[in-house]
Short mmCIF file of C-alpha atoms in Angstrom, two decimals:
data_model
loop_
_atom_site.label_atom_id
_atom_site.label_comp_id
_atom_site.label_asym_id
_atom_site.label_seq_id
_atom_site.Cartn_x
_atom_site.Cartn_y
_atom_site.Cartn_z
CA MET B 1 104.42 67.64 138.02
CA ALA B 2 108.14 68.03 137.43
CA ASP B 3 108.53 64.30 136.81
CA SER B 4 105.79 64.26 134.19
CA HIS B 5 107.32 67.21 132.33
CA ILE B 6 110.81 65.69 132.43
CA ASP B 7 109.63 62.18 131.57
CA SER B 8 107.71 63.45 128.52
CA CYS B 9 110.93 65.04 127.21
CA VAL B 10 112.78 61.74 127.64
CA GLU B 11 110.02 59.83 125.87
CA ILE B 12 110.15 62.24 122.93
CA MET B 13 113.94 61.83 122.74
CA GLU B 14 113.57 58.03 122.76
CA VAL B 15 111.09 58.13 119.88
CA LEU B 16 113.18 60.61 117.88
CA ALA B 17 116.32 58.51 118.38
CA MET B 18 114.62 55.66 116.51
CA THR B 19 113.77 57.72 113.44
CA GLN B 20 115.59 57.33 110.15
CA GLU B 21 116.53 61.01 110.20
CA VAL B 22 118.31 60.83 113.57
CA GLN B 23 119.81 57.41 112.92
CA SER B 24 121.43 58.82 109.80
CA GLY B 25 123.79 60.71 112.13
CA ASN B 26 123.55 63.59 109.66
CA TRP B 27 122.58 66.91 111.26
CA GLU B 28 121.07 68.30 108.06
CA ALA B 29 118.83 65.23 107.78
CA MET B 30 117.55 65.49 111.37
CA VAL B 31 117.40 69.21 112.19
CA ALA B 32 113.92 69.80 110.69
CA LEU B 33 112.49 66.93 112.74
CA LEU B 34 114.16 68.14 115.94
CA THR B 35 112.92 71.68 115.30
CA LYS B 36 109.34 70.40 114.99
CA ALA B 37 109.74 68.46 118.24
CA ASP B 38 110.52 71.72 120.07
CA GLN B 39 106.82 72.54 120.25
CA PHE B 40 106.18 69.46 122.41
CA GLN B 41 108.98 69.96 124.91
CA LEU B 42 109.97 72.12 127.83
CA PRO B 43 112.04 75.25 127.22
CA GLY B 44 115.56 74.16 126.53
CA ALA B 45 118.08 73.27 123.87
CA ARG B 46 117.76 70.15 121.70
CA TRP B 47 121.08 68.69 120.64
CA PHE B 48 122.82 65.82 118.89
CA ALA B 49 126.29 64.81 120.09
CA LEU B 50 128.87 62.91 118.09
CA LEU B 51 131.10 60.22 119.58
CA ASP B 52 133.97 62.70 120.04
CA GLY B 53 131.81 65.10 122.10
CA SER B 54 131.28 67.73 119.43
CA TYR B 55 127.63 68.59 119.03
CA TYR B 56 124.89 70.41 117.16
CA VAL B 57 122.08 72.47 118.73
CA VAL B 58 118.71 73.31 117.18
CA GLY B 59 118.81 76.98 116.23
CA LEU B 60 122.60 77.19 116.47
CA GLY B 61 123.91 74.39 114.27
CA LYS B 62 127.33 72.94 115.00
CA THR B 63 128.88 74.51 118.07
CA ASP B 64 132.57 75.06 118.70
CA LYS B 65 132.08 73.43 122.13
CA ASN B 66 132.65 69.86 123.26
CA ILE B 67 130.82 67.85 125.93
CA ALA B 68 133.19 64.87 126.14
CA ASP B 69 134.37 66.17 129.53
CA ARG B 70 130.87 66.13 131.05
CA ALA B 71 130.31 63.44 133.70
CA TYR B 72 127.27 62.06 131.85
CA PHE B 73 128.97 61.74 128.46
CA PRO B 74 130.72 58.34 128.89
CA LYS B 75 127.48 56.83 130.21
CA LEU B 76 125.55 58.16 127.20
CA MET B 77 128.14 56.94 124.70
CA SER B 78 128.18 53.50 126.32
CA GLY B 79 124.50 53.13 125.39
CA ASN B 80 122.73 54.33 128.55
CA LYS B 81 120.04 56.94 129.03
CA VAL B 82 121.08 60.02 131.03
CA LEU B 83 118.62 61.87 133.24
CA GLY B 84 119.12 64.41 135.96
CA ASP B 85 122.64 65.71 135.55
CA LEU B 86 122.70 69.42 136.30
CA VAL B 87 124.99 71.62 134.22
CA VAL B 88 125.47 75.13 132.95
CA SER B 89 125.01 74.68 129.23
CA LYS B 90 128.16 75.29 127.23
CA SER B 91 126.20 76.54 124.23
CA THR B 92 123.54 78.70 125.94
CA GLY B 93 124.95 79.49 129.41
CA GLU B 94 121.63 78.38 130.96
CA LYS B 95 121.36 76.30 134.14
CA SER B 96 120.07 73.02 132.78
CA LEU B 97 118.97 69.47 133.44
CA VAL B 98 120.33 66.97 130.93
CA ALA B 99 117.93 64.39 129.52
CA ALA B 100 119.59 62.35 126.78
CA VAL B 101 119.38 59.00 125.05
CA PRO B 102 121.93 57.12 122.96
CA VAL B 103 121.31 56.87 119.24
CA ILE B 104 121.90 53.25 118.32
CA LYS B 105 122.15 52.05 114.73
CA GLU B 106 122.76 48.41 113.87
CA GLY B 107 123.69 47.68 117.48
CA LYS B 108 126.28 50.46 117.76
CA VAL B 109 126.05 53.83 119.46
CA ILE B 110 126.53 56.52 116.80
CA GLY B 111 125.77 59.53 118.99
CA GLY B 112 123.50 60.98 121.64
CA LEU B 113 120.26 62.89 121.35
CA GLY B 114 119.40 65.18 124.20
CA THR B 115 117.56 68.07 125.69
CA SER B 116 119.09 70.55 128.07
CA ILE B 117 115.97 71.58 130.00
CA PHE B 118 116.31 75.11 131.35
CA LEU B 119 115.86 74.90 135.12
CA ASN B 120 114.71 78.51 135.58
CA ASP B 121 111.93 77.98 133.05
CA LEU B 122 110.92 74.60 134.52
CA SER B 123 110.79 76.14 138.01
CA ASN B 124 108.56 78.94 136.73
CA ILE B 125 106.27 76.51 134.88
CA ILE B 126 105.80 74.38 138.00
CA ALA B 127 105.23 77.40 140.25
CA GLU B 128 102.58 78.64 137.82
CA GLU B 129 100.90 75.21 137.63
CA LEU B 130 100.88 74.95 141.44
CA LYS B 131 99.34 78.44 141.69
CA LEU B 132 101.44 79.18 144.77
CA SER B 133 100.72 82.19 146.93
CA ASP B 134 103.56 84.64 147.57
CA GLU B 135 104.09 83.12 151.02
CA MET B 136 104.69 79.62 149.63
CA THR B 137 107.80 78.10 148.17
CA PHE B 138 108.75 74.89 146.47
CA TYR B 139 112.10 73.45 145.59
CA ALA B 140 113.85 70.24 144.61
CA VAL B 141 117.32 69.16 145.64
CA THR B 142 119.52 66.46 144.20
CA PRO B 143 120.85 63.59 146.32
CA GLY B 144 124.05 65.68 146.50
CA ASN B 145 122.06 68.54 148.12
CA GLU B 146 122.25 70.84 145.08
CA VAL B 147 119.16 72.91 144.30
CA ALA B 148 117.66 71.74 141.00
CA LEU B 149 114.40 73.71 141.06
CA HIS B 150 113.24 76.59 143.23
CA THR B 151 110.58 79.29 143.26
CA ASN B 152 113.52 81.66 143.79
CA THR B 153 115.47 80.80 140.63
CA GLU B 154 118.56 82.62 141.97
CA LEU B 155 119.09 79.59 144.26
CA ILE B 156 119.27 77.03 141.44
CA LEU B 157 122.59 75.14 141.37
CA GLN B 158 123.38 76.42 144.88
CA GLU B 159 123.63 74.35 148.05
CA ASN B 160 120.23 73.59 149.59
CA PRO B 161 118.91 76.57 151.58
CA GLU B 162 117.25 76.33 154.97
CA PRO B 163 114.02 74.37 154.59
CA PRO B 164 110.71 76.12 155.25
CA SER B 165 109.34 75.52 158.74
CA ASN B 166 106.12 73.90 157.49
CA ALA B 167 107.07 71.77 154.53
CA VAL B 168 105.89 68.57 152.92
CA TYR B 169 108.56 66.41 151.28
CA LYS B 170 108.53 63.74 148.60
CA THR B 171 111.36 62.00 146.74
CA SER B 172 111.08 61.53 142.99
CA SER B 173 111.47 57.99 141.70
CA LEU B 174 112.47 59.43 138.30
CA THR B 175 115.31 61.78 139.26
CA GLY B 176 115.97 60.94 142.91
CA TRP B 177 115.41 64.60 143.76
CA ARG B 178 113.72 65.50 147.04
CA PHE B 179 110.86 67.93 146.53
CA ALA B 180 109.64 70.33 149.23
CA LEU B 181 106.52 72.45 149.35
CA GLY B 182 106.08 74.82 152.25
#
């Protein structure tokens, strides 16, 4: 379930990155399109980053923040898709999963288009879809053992807690996260 939600966000970003509005590199030209795309995506912040790391966020406009120091940023600006980096958003303060694609115009990267998916909201959506009883829990941990999703959202971005005694595990081919249901 988590993979399908995350993958749909990435697919939307890939399509948007090919539009004339986004390829213009002009925030005013793309913001209406990105705002409309919000209705099809998970709760989070949609953003467009410039080559220097400054960025715009739907609903906020140009921020006074910079993401050039984020571990994923060089990969994105070198023309690669980014998926799965966990951060506390600089513009919203939310615990987030970064899903971003480079915006390429005439063979050159001109910026990055991304979604910072709010992990608390994604955890709640999945718990609701699973219709878990109060005695059940689910969570996902990164290969580095950091909690990405959890029915107890207080544990997100913490070190992996003790696993439930009766749990079923599966590793995501999309994010590399290990999911547990118990």
